[in-house]
Amino acid sequence: MAQHHVKRRKLSHNSIRDGASAIRATNLSEDSASDTTSSDLHRTQPASANSKPNLSKGSAPLKARSRGQNDDLLLASSSYKSSLLKIQLDELLSEVSVNYRESLPLYQSAVRRLEDIIRGLRPKDPLSVQDAEKSLRKSAGIEIPFPEPRPGKETNYQFAFYPPARTDVVEELGQVESDGTITTDLAVQIPEELFQEKDYLNYRCFHKRAYYIACIAAGVQASARGEFRLSYGYESGNLLLPTLLVNPGDKAAHKEDTPQWCIQVVTDLPTDIFPTKRTLPFLNCIRSKVLKGPEAEIDRSPTPFYNGTLRSEATNASYRQLLQSTAAICDSFRDFCVLGQVWLRQRGFARSVQSVGFGGREWALCCALLIEDNGGARSMFSRYTSYQLFKTMLQFLGTKDLTTPVLLNGEGIQFPKTNQPVLYDCGRNFNVLYKMQRWSYEHLKIEALFTLRALSDRQRDYFDATFIAKVNEPALRYDHLLGIDISNLRQPSIPQNIFLDKLNKLYDVLTRGLGDRVKAINLLLSEPQRHLLSEKEKVDLNGSHLTIGVILDPESAERIVDRGPSPEQKIEIAEFRKFWGDKAELRRFKDGTISESLVWKADSQELIVSQIIRLLLHRHFQLDAQGVDLGARLAQASTLRDLDMTLGHEPFRPLDTAFESLNVEINQLDGLPLSIRSIMATDPAMRYNLLRTPSETAPSNLDVVLQFEGSARWPDNLLAIQRTKVAFLIKLGELLESSMQNTTARVGLESQSAPLQNQAFLDIALHPTAKFRLRIHHDREELLLSRDLKSKDISSLGRESASQALLAYKRTFIHSPLHTQSLRALCTRHPSLPAAIRLLKKWISSHLLTPFLPQPLVELLAVSVYTDPKPWDTPSTPLTAFLRTLNLLSRWRWPSSPLIVDLNPSSSSSNSSSFTATDLQTIYTNFTAWRKLDPDMNTVSLFLASSIDHSGVVWTQGAHPPKVVAARLSSLANAAVEVVKSGGLELSVGRLFNTPMEDYDFLIHLDERFTRAGIEKRQGKMGQKYKNLQAGSAAFDYKEILELFMADAARVLGGNALLFHGEDGEPVIAGLWNPRSLTKRQWRVRMGFSAKVADGEGEQVAMNTEGMLAEVGLIGEGIVKRIEIVQKKAT
């Protein structure tokens, strides 16, 4: 029989939207279909007969189908929010589902061989712990992987081995592709006669289990020399459950096309081997004589993790049967398990204790138990589709408070109050969530709620955010990451359950200390590593490093003062001071109240949250406060050290004050022919996101748009309107100078080569720190320009001129004011947004892309991760928002899909969107039209629509940026995301801002007088020598000089080269030749560039690149230091 070939699909943020994702070209009206509500999820009857399923071409008529098929179609029509989602899910299931047994017979033979060896092992007589260790060490060179605390010399029970009572190959329902490695479990049941009645106490069962695993390892090693490579691992990261890992040995490894696989030998215990009433989660099964030191003081407290591990071993076989029976009665159960596996894996959730403790097995068990539950109302039914089951499971995990114990399949057990999640199967006496800690449960709950909200969105398609995007990158997921050394918190011999108790205490302290500043706290632990059979494991498997991930609440995260109890509350004050120590102090506030308080340092170098965490860890756990802070690395980066990362718009408050003054003065003027309708700011400085804040750079003219009330006295001619504007500006300037002291107003001209565009502006200097450039908006210009474009008598040149004038009019007078107004509101709502935009602009400037990317385009990219943050929560720190923007750029397939940004979301925390189905339909129609009109993307490469621009091209039309620059932007973002992934907490943020120069053709190195580093160096020297010249030296505007030089250089090079440079004083201008211009050709008149005779070609000429660069050097004398030709490396 031919082998079945599995179609593989890589699920990551780099996945191009093929397959299920590419089906997005389907009619968008399907997305507006009704969603599955909570009532839909509990239907037991088919959908209404009025629903008409879509029959594909060639399908049988509906009446010819069986009744079961009709039911399926009707149910599907009501259980998915759109037919597009149904198609996407079907495609996903077909691509990720695998059946290793059918496709890999070589792997099956390895499993059968291993089973035969284990079944044929010989019994071993009972031995003391010392004799057992010596016997295995001498005969096989194997150490016994005893869990801590290891049995000592005083141990009075013995260790023996009998062949397993049963072996089972564990088939994981919904198994999906996992990085090309085939994994499965081989379960062996330990015979009941090896245990005694009291073995559930004091780790005795787990010590005997470890000996049993070691005996299997010795037997396999002796019987299969060279066939297998053996090592020890840990089942689900549980250090109480060492396992035997079997990989291909040297013989198999050298064969070509040998698949990579791993068999994990795990154990089962007989179901009723220990009395269940002794191993309930709230009982204690570890006595004081086993533990030593301070851990012995807490031995009478409940041991839920230890007890849960015991019950897990005794119920494994029963739950395997439950899953198989559920799959038999529920046709969609296997697909539901696949969807769950994909969703969990993309979020980093797995079975291991260190990875939340909730994986595919727990996902399937929860569903099976909810279907099986016979007590009270059930929340799941076997008739559900896989999507209904999936969404109901998310609803159960996200909205049900499982810290209040949920009992299934029975009652009668009274659980004490606990903060641990409990989903208790009374029939089998097992807590399915025993491996989950409080922080991991909260993490799972938050992710379930995020996904549930995304799937409930009726307008947008979040299939990729739910199933395709890789969500578990810590630097992208959390607002703040802090890595600490926990050597003082654990010792190498501490049991894992005691270590988890300490971490729970640490979590309690952090939760109390951070309070409402955070939405969630997660403790990220390292997985225990496998080790050789001959190694006596002495390394601390609990790990010596802990990463704390925090999701902040932006409204209160940076609160400087925390108020505590008042002096009358004696008990509360004592507890407050005990918790906070010397940090607590009694203060009187402006409102006259007196209370205990905490005052934190407002410092852009370190978040207040980080200060609190360090204080609490040092006070309560004596942990080294000098941890690894990813946020602090941002401030320490040399390229960003002088960048203002202040949250909010406080640095721009003087500009706001000056603009308000100008607004008031103009509105109070007497003598204007028309009354004023509005004065609106349009400058990036008024959007609070200039790369350099007003205190760091010389003031520039801030763009302002003034609009008069409508009047019939305006001329009906475009050229006359421009002359009328000039007259208005002259009059306005005269009135301002006469009414305001120390104010100058000068009229300036612009766009002289384009008479249909705005021709004049008024520069107003209120005082040295506030200068404005005012233009007049007349709404009739748009009507006249549109009329010219529709005229049949206009020439092609005139049509092009009118088209450019209309685009410039819309940018300057319509979209810029609306964009600025929206950005100001968003910056107030999200204090970290201005600093995030500055970071993004700095990154673009460092990579020399500034001239090609309009500032509104850059701002929209940053805004998109705030108004549509899925699959994460809204970012609260500039670094997180910046990294997510890079991730967005790396994932955006701009040739085939638009980017849609909501500038007016209804609230900061909800999923409500300002887009209607009609709006989205219009945007996608416009995108399709542009791609048909301009398939080579020479005019529009990036299509970026917003709630105020459904055309999607206001900022990008006219090759802003060109296609080659858009491709470089994506590649740089891809490289940056890879650096973030590989760097982790050791990430050097400055590396993200280093641009490679080998891709360019030539480099123009600038004199240091025209670079930021050189200017700051010069200012520092002058400041030390002449104190009165320090401020005046900032008046040297090198940027204006560079802009003039760039314009001259562009005229010399024509359209034959692209010049790349930044806006923050970068020391180099890079150039890239147009490949078409470099081709040899016949000489002709007006070739468009300086030519020379081609080498060896008497009749053909080539572009004289050396001469053109020499001319650029001549016009840049005093500015250009040298010009370097980049030597391309051979490929």
XYZ file of C-alpha atoms in Angstrom, residues 209-740:
532
model
C 8.174 4.279 40.074
C 11.596 5.812 39.371
C 13.238 2.450 40.082
C 10.773 0.776 37.718
C 11.673 3.222 34.919
C 15.393 2.630 35.552
C 14.901 -1.142 35.289
C 13.116 -0.701 31.954
C 15.958 1.527 30.762
C 18.519 -1.109 31.750
C 16.584 -3.850 29.968
C 16.103 -1.860 26.767
C 19.750 -0.813 26.774
C 20.882 -4.432 27.083
C 18.499 -5.844 24.461
C 18.658 -3.160 21.760
C 22.277 -2.112 21.456
C 22.628 0.596 18.853
C 18.960 0.588 17.877
C 17.859 3.229 20.333
C 19.357 6.233 22.057
C 18.071 6.410 25.631
C 17.812 9.266 28.104
C 15.714 10.401 31.040
C 13.026 13.030 30.744
C 10.021 14.165 32.784
C 6.374 13.629 31.950
C 4.667 17.008 31.512
C 7.642 18.662 33.230
C 6.591 16.976 36.480
C 9.761 16.144 38.415
C 7.878 13.461 40.335
C 7.424 11.532 37.075
C 10.732 10.705 35.381
C 10.298 8.939 32.040
C 12.436 7.028 29.579
C 12.952 8.826 26.259
C 13.724 6.577 23.306
C 15.149 8.080 20.103
C 16.653 6.477 16.977
C 20.074 5.021 17.745
C 23.286 5.238 15.746
C 22.172 2.570 13.273
C 18.916 4.319 12.422
C 20.378 7.798 12.517
C 22.768 7.098 9.622
C 20.054 5.904 7.261
C 18.817 8.409 4.742
C 15.226 9.630 4.939
C 14.881 8.265 8.482
C 12.184 10.278 10.269
C 12.947 11.880 13.607
C 10.847 10.357 16.338
C 10.733 10.035 20.097
C 8.932 7.462 22.232
C 8.309 8.396 25.858
C 7.852 5.457 28.203
C 5.371 6.501 30.904
C 3.590 4.525 33.606
C 0.077 3.766 34.778
C -0.958 2.670 38.249
C -3.855 0.324 38.944
C -7.029 2.357 39.337
C -7.848 1.427 42.952
C -4.341 0.889 44.260
C -4.621 3.706 46.839
C -7.752 4.813 48.733
C -9.153 7.902 47.061
C -10.326 9.357 50.370
C -6.651 9.632 51.363
C -5.533 11.473 48.232
C -8.142 14.219 47.901
C -6.671 17.559 46.753
C -7.173 19.279 50.105
C -5.418 16.564 52.167
C -1.766 16.178 53.118
C 0.252 13.156 51.988
C 3.748 14.304 53.025
C 4.809 13.895 56.632
C 7.364 16.049 58.464
C 9.940 13.301 58.852
C 10.547 13.351 55.107
C 11.379 17.045 54.845
C 14.138 18.953 56.541
C 14.747 22.607 57.211
C 12.093 25.344 56.855
C 10.024 23.200 54.458
C 9.151 20.883 57.358
C 7.049 23.641 58.907
C 4.448 23.517 56.166
C 4.143 19.742 55.833
C 0.622 19.679 57.365
C -0.776 21.960 54.701
C -2.612 20.394 51.728
C -0.481 18.896 48.962
C -2.730 19.266 45.884
C 0.085 18.932 43.343
C 1.478 15.784 44.943
C -1.992 14.258 45.347
C -2.988 15.212 41.824
C 0.103 13.493 40.440
C -0.840 10.291 42.294
C -4.395 10.368 40.985
C -3.172 11.179 37.476
C -1.121 7.986 37.383
C -4.105 5.955 38.619
C -6.632 7.435 36.150
C -4.619 7.561 32.920
C -6.123 4.340 31.514
C -9.655 5.350 32.480
C -9.341 8.718 30.752
C -7.940 7.146 27.592
C -11.095 5.048 27.419
C -13.218 8.145 28.054
C -11.631 10.021 25.152
C -12.116 7.102 22.778
C -15.757 6.691 23.763
C -16.374 10.438 23.372
C -14.836 10.328 19.883
C -17.210 7.480 19.067
C -20.383 9.363 20.065
C -19.283 12.841 18.909
C -18.268 12.961 15.237
C -16.650 16.406 15.565
C -14.645 15.599 18.701
C -11.409 14.774 16.874
C -11.562 17.977 14.834
C -12.298 19.897 18.028
C -9.132 18.416 19.553
C -7.113 19.480 16.501
C -8.400 23.057 16.749
C -7.604 23.071 20.439
C -4.088 21.739 19.880
C -3.372 24.436 17.296
C -4.830 27.210 19.459
C -2.891 26.063 22.535
C 0.392 25.581 20.711
C 0.289 29.006 19.071
C -0.020 30.486 22.570
C 2.712 28.381 24.127
C 0.318 26.335 26.262
C 1.291 22.725 26.851
C 0.872 19.869 29.320
C 4.075 20.637 31.198
C 3.950 22.324 34.578
C 6.259 25.050 33.278
C 4.053 25.732 30.221
C 0.757 26.502 31.976
C -0.044 22.823 32.656
C -2.931 22.830 30.215
C -2.279 21.111 26.899
C -4.075 19.013 24.317
C -4.858 16.224 26.793
C -6.432 18.568 29.337
C -8.328 20.350 26.544
C -9.819 17.073 25.339
C -10.560 15.847 28.884
C -12.451 19.005 29.800
C -14.667 18.662 26.761
C -15.210 14.939 27.281
C -16.118 15.434 30.933
C -18.528 18.264 30.131
C -20.235 16.070 27.536
C -20.285 13.145 29.976
C -21.478 15.202 32.950
C -24.829 13.898 34.132
C -25.333 16.232 37.071
C -27.294 19.369 36.295
C -27.276 21.313 33.030
C -24.552 20.317 30.624
C -22.688 22.981 28.695
C -21.639 20.774 25.764
C -23.504 18.336 23.554
C -22.295 15.642 21.223
C -24.296 17.158 18.328
C -22.131 20.275 18.296
C -19.819 21.014 15.385
C -16.108 21.302 16.085
C -16.360 25.105 15.961
C -19.271 25.130 18.406
C -17.330 22.883 20.760
C -14.263 25.096 20.370
C -16.110 28.306 21.106
C -18.030 26.781 24.010
C -14.767 25.579 25.525
C -13.332 29.092 25.269
C -16.474 30.452 26.887
C -16.170 27.925 29.710
C -12.475 28.693 30.307
C -12.826 32.450 29.950
C -16.018 33.182 31.867
C -16.268 30.395 34.448
C -14.392 31.069 37.686
C -12.705 27.728 38.267
C -11.091 28.883 41.516
C -14.550 28.126 42.890
C -14.388 24.324 42.541
C -16.495 22.916 39.729
C -17.648 19.349 40.412
C -18.581 17.039 37.554
C -20.256 13.623 37.561
C -21.321 13.718 41.158
C -21.502 15.695 44.398
C -20.833 15.212 48.090
C -17.224 16.464 48.275
C -16.835 19.678 50.221
C -13.816 21.631 49.026
C -12.312 24.240 51.339
C -11.710 27.732 50.036
C -8.831 27.756 47.563
C -7.269 30.029 44.986
C -6.187 27.110 42.804
C -8.307 26.165 39.752
C -10.365 23.021 40.353
C -12.305 21.034 37.758
C -12.984 17.917 39.754
C -14.225 14.653 38.284
C -16.093 13.107 41.200
C -16.478 9.800 39.392
C -12.710 9.308 39.162
C -11.695 11.597 42.047
C -9.302 13.684 40.001
C -8.705 17.404 39.496
C -8.005 17.793 35.779
C -6.299 21.163 36.417
C -3.976 20.029 39.207
C -0.845 21.117 37.293
C -2.086 24.667 36.841
C -1.016 27.403 39.216
C -2.894 30.594 39.823
C -0.816 32.676 37.436
C -1.075 30.095 34.647
C -4.833 29.797 35.096
C -5.251 33.575 34.864
C -3.092 33.519 31.759
C -5.255 30.840 30.135
C -8.410 32.680 31.102
C -7.217 35.940 29.552
C -6.224 34.254 26.299
C -9.591 32.484 26.114
C -11.417 35.790 26.557
C -9.253 37.503 23.914
C -9.991 34.763 21.407
C -13.683 34.689 22.268
C -13.979 38.419 21.616
C -12.112 38.083 18.333
C -14.342 35.270 17.117
C -17.419 37.280 18.110
C -16.410 40.230 15.933
C -18.968 40.436 13.137
C -16.974 42.722 10.860
C -13.346 41.606 10.892
C -11.754 38.267 10.078
C -9.576 37.089 12.981
C -8.909 33.579 11.738
C -5.180 34.272 11.431
C -5.022 35.888 14.859
C -6.731 32.833 16.354
C -5.013 29.917 14.639
C -2.054 31.100 12.528
C -0.222 33.849 14.410
C 2.438 32.810 16.921
C 1.337 34.496 20.125
C 3.751 33.193 22.741
C 6.755 35.446 22.082
C 7.280 37.067 25.523
C 8.649 40.363 24.182
C 5.474 40.803 22.112
C 2.975 39.376 24.578
C 3.884 41.293 27.754
C 4.197 44.985 28.453
C 7.064 44.407 30.848
C 9.541 41.586 31.292
C 11.845 41.176 34.251
C 14.293 38.297 34.611
C 15.610 37.489 38.092
C 17.940 34.982 39.679
C 15.954 32.807 42.119
C 18.914 30.960 43.614
C 17.879 32.144 47.079
C 14.329 30.892 46.544
C 15.220 27.272 45.935
C 17.853 24.712 46.793
C 18.971 21.852 44.539
C 17.213 19.295 46.744
C 13.888 21.075 47.177
C 10.849 19.053 45.966
C 8.944 20.541 43.065
C 5.678 20.813 44.978
C 7.413 22.876 47.682
C 9.052 25.028 45.014
C 5.644 25.681 43.430
C 4.263 26.668 46.847
C 7.011 29.274 47.129
C 6.226 30.578 43.666
C 2.565 30.852 44.633
C 3.593 32.947 47.620
C 5.723 35.110 45.330
C 2.739 35.520 43.014
C 0.541 36.556 45.971
C 3.053 39.192 47.017
C 3.342 40.609 43.503
C -0.417 40.601 43.032
C -0.966 42.511 46.257
C 1.885 44.936 45.645
C 1.041 45.786 42.034
C -2.710 45.930 42.610
C -4.669 47.667 39.884
C -1.520 48.664 38.019
C -1.553 45.338 36.198
C -4.121 43.211 34.427
C -2.122 39.992 34.650
C 1.140 38.622 36.042
C 2.758 35.513 34.644
C 5.750 33.578 35.962
C 7.711 31.995 33.126
C 9.692 28.913 34.132
C 12.319 26.937 32.256
C 11.627 23.354 31.204
C 13.685 20.561 32.843
C 16.213 19.132 30.408
C 16.686 15.477 29.564
C 19.840 13.812 30.877
C 21.808 10.630 30.237
C 21.027 7.385 32.019
C 24.492 7.327 33.563
C 24.187 10.810 35.052
C 23.198 11.147 38.671
C 21.052 14.213 38.330
C 22.379 16.898 40.644
C 21.446 19.931 38.613
C 18.558 21.930 40.010
C 15.691 20.889 37.756
C 13.450 23.640 39.118
C 15.676 26.161 37.346
C 17.652 29.077 38.733
C 16.104 31.739 36.537
C 12.610 33.177 36.602
C 11.023 35.563 34.122
C 8.152 37.742 35.276
C 5.823 38.898 32.515
C 3.340 41.670 33.233
C 0.378 43.033 31.273
C -0.177 46.584 32.477
C -3.279 48.683 32.940
C -2.327 51.923 31.159
C -4.683 54.048 33.246
C -2.908 53.355 36.531
C 0.424 51.714 35.703
C 2.427 54.931 36.083
C 0.648 56.319 39.146
C 3.319 58.029 41.256
C 1.573 58.026 44.650
C -0.287 55.125 46.258
C -2.475 55.860 49.264
C -2.725 53.435 52.169
C -4.830 53.279 55.334
C -5.579 56.309 57.468
C -4.134 56.760 61.017
C -7.381 55.523 62.582
C -6.933 52.075 61.024
C -4.308 50.688 63.393
C -4.418 47.047 62.261
C -4.339 47.959 58.570
C -1.414 50.344 59.144
C 0.576 47.610 60.862
C -0.023 45.240 57.966
C 0.764 47.976 55.443
C 4.110 48.790 57.064
C 4.966 45.123 57.492
C 4.384 44.570 53.799
C 6.141 47.672 52.455
C 8.768 48.275 55.110
C 10.650 51.587 55.038
C 8.997 52.563 51.754
C 5.765 53.360 53.604
C 5.467 56.881 55.003
C 2.751 59.039 56.564
C 1.846 62.031 54.387
C -0.634 64.891 54.359
C -2.260 65.536 50.999
C -3.623 68.710 49.454
C -7.201 67.778 50.277
C -6.268 67.713 53.969
C -6.354 63.924 54.405
C -3.551 62.084 56.186
C -2.716 58.519 55.293
C 0.049 56.051 54.771
C 1.462 56.367 51.288
C 4.041 55.160 48.816
C 5.843 57.598 46.528
C 7.586 56.225 43.454
C 10.165 57.793 41.231
C 8.854 58.892 37.849
C 11.771 57.929 35.644
C 11.719 57.093 31.943
C 14.724 54.839 32.555
C 12.663 52.389 34.636
C 8.945 51.784 34.916
C 7.280 52.211 38.295
C 6.086 48.614 37.991
C 9.697 47.484 37.747
C 10.599 49.508 40.852
C 7.779 47.858 42.799
C 8.730 44.341 41.715
C 12.362 44.823 42.674
C 11.420 46.189 46.089
C 9.023 43.334 46.857
C 11.394 40.606 45.717
C 14.211 41.982 47.828
C 12.085 42.570 50.925
C 10.089 39.346 51.015
C 12.373 36.835 49.295
C 15.885 38.303 49.547
C 16.230 37.933 45.804
C 18.830 39.865 43.888
C 17.188 43.000 42.580
C 19.759 43.326 39.805
C 17.776 41.288 37.317
C 17.486 41.585 33.556
C 14.957 44.256 32.623
C 14.104 44.351 28.923
C 12.591 47.800 29.295
C 15.786 49.109 30.881
C 17.778 47.779 27.913
C 15.833 50.188 25.731
C 17.037 53.166 27.745
C 20.584 51.818 27.841
C 20.885 51.410 24.060
C 23.467 53.904 22.822
C 21.427 54.782 19.735
C 18.359 55.596 21.876
C 19.906 57.046 24.986
C 18.934 60.619 24.117
C 15.480 59.777 22.743
C 12.659 61.158 24.880
C 10.554 58.169 26.005
C 8.270 60.127 28.320
C 4.738 58.734 28.362
C 1.910 61.046 27.380
C 2.181 64.431 25.689
C 3.672 66.513 28.480
C 6.751 67.548 26.388
C 4.399 69.112 23.826
C 2.251 71.043 26.271
C 3.954 74.399 25.456
C 2.994 73.949 21.806
C -0.605 73.221 22.796
C -0.660 76.379 24.888
C 0.783 78.452 22.042
C -1.729 77.033 19.556
C -4.623 77.811 21.879
C -3.347 81.374 22.202
C -3.159 81.715 18.421
C -6.654 80.293 18.053
C -8.083 82.747 20.553
C -6.303 85.737 19.026
C -7.385 84.984 15.464
C -11.006 84.430 16.488
C -10.992 87.779 18.319
C -9.663 89.746 15.355
C -11.858 92.517 13.951
C -11.611 93.551 10.338
C -11.618 90.227 8.501
C -13.984 90.121 5.487
C -15.395 86.734 6.551
C -15.991 85.097 9.891
C -13.855 82.100 10.849
C -15.313 78.596 10.872
C -12.368 76.637 12.281
C -8.646 76.628 12.924
C -7.117 73.158 12.984
C -3.585 71.946 13.567
C -2.080 69.528 11.034
C 1.575 69.363 12.054
C 3.155 66.157 13.452
C 4.243 68.173 16.493
C 0.586 68.732 17.314
C 0.132 64.951 17.154
C 2.771 64.663 19.925
C 5.071 62.338 18.002
C 7.945 64.371 16.612
C 11.112 62.307 16.701
C 12.708 65.077 18.747
C 10.551 66.884 21.281
C 10.374 70.712 21.264
C 12.865 70.909 24.130
C 15.435 68.952 22.095
C 15.335 70.726 18.737
C 15.053 74.188 17.268
C 11.437 75.302 16.744
C 9.987 74.955 13.253
C 6.864 76.316 11.627
C 3.871 74.241 12.744
C 1.270 73.702 10.019
C -2.193 75.119 10.705
C -5.284 75.193 8.473
C -7.819 78.032 8.691
C -11.273 77.833 7.123
C -13.651 80.770 6.692
C -17.413 80.557 6.674
C -18.919 79.919 3.257
C -19.609 82.901 1.021
C -20.794 83.451 -2.544
C -18.199 86.193 -2.961
C -15.407 83.658 -3.529
C -14.356 83.518 -7.203
C -15.281 80.457 -9.273
C -11.836 80.034 -10.774
C -8.967 78.020 -9.279
C -6.273 80.577 -10.095
C -8.397 83.433 -8.786
C -9.046 81.523 -5.578
C -5.300 81.292 -4.971
C -4.928 85.060 -5.472
C -7.805 85.654 -3.066
C -6.080 83.490 -0.467
C -2.959 85.641 -0.753
C -5.021 88.771 -0.087
C -6.646 87.156 2.944
C -3.245 86.114 4.337
C -1.815 89.640 3.923
C -4.780 91.128 5.738
C -4.632 88.485 8.475
C -0.922 89.134 9.011
C -1.443 92.871 9.340
C -4.216 92.385 11.888
C -2.137 89.947 13.967
C 0.892 92.226 14.097
C -1.244 95.165 15.146
C -3.170 93.277 17.830
C -0.367 91.172 19.359
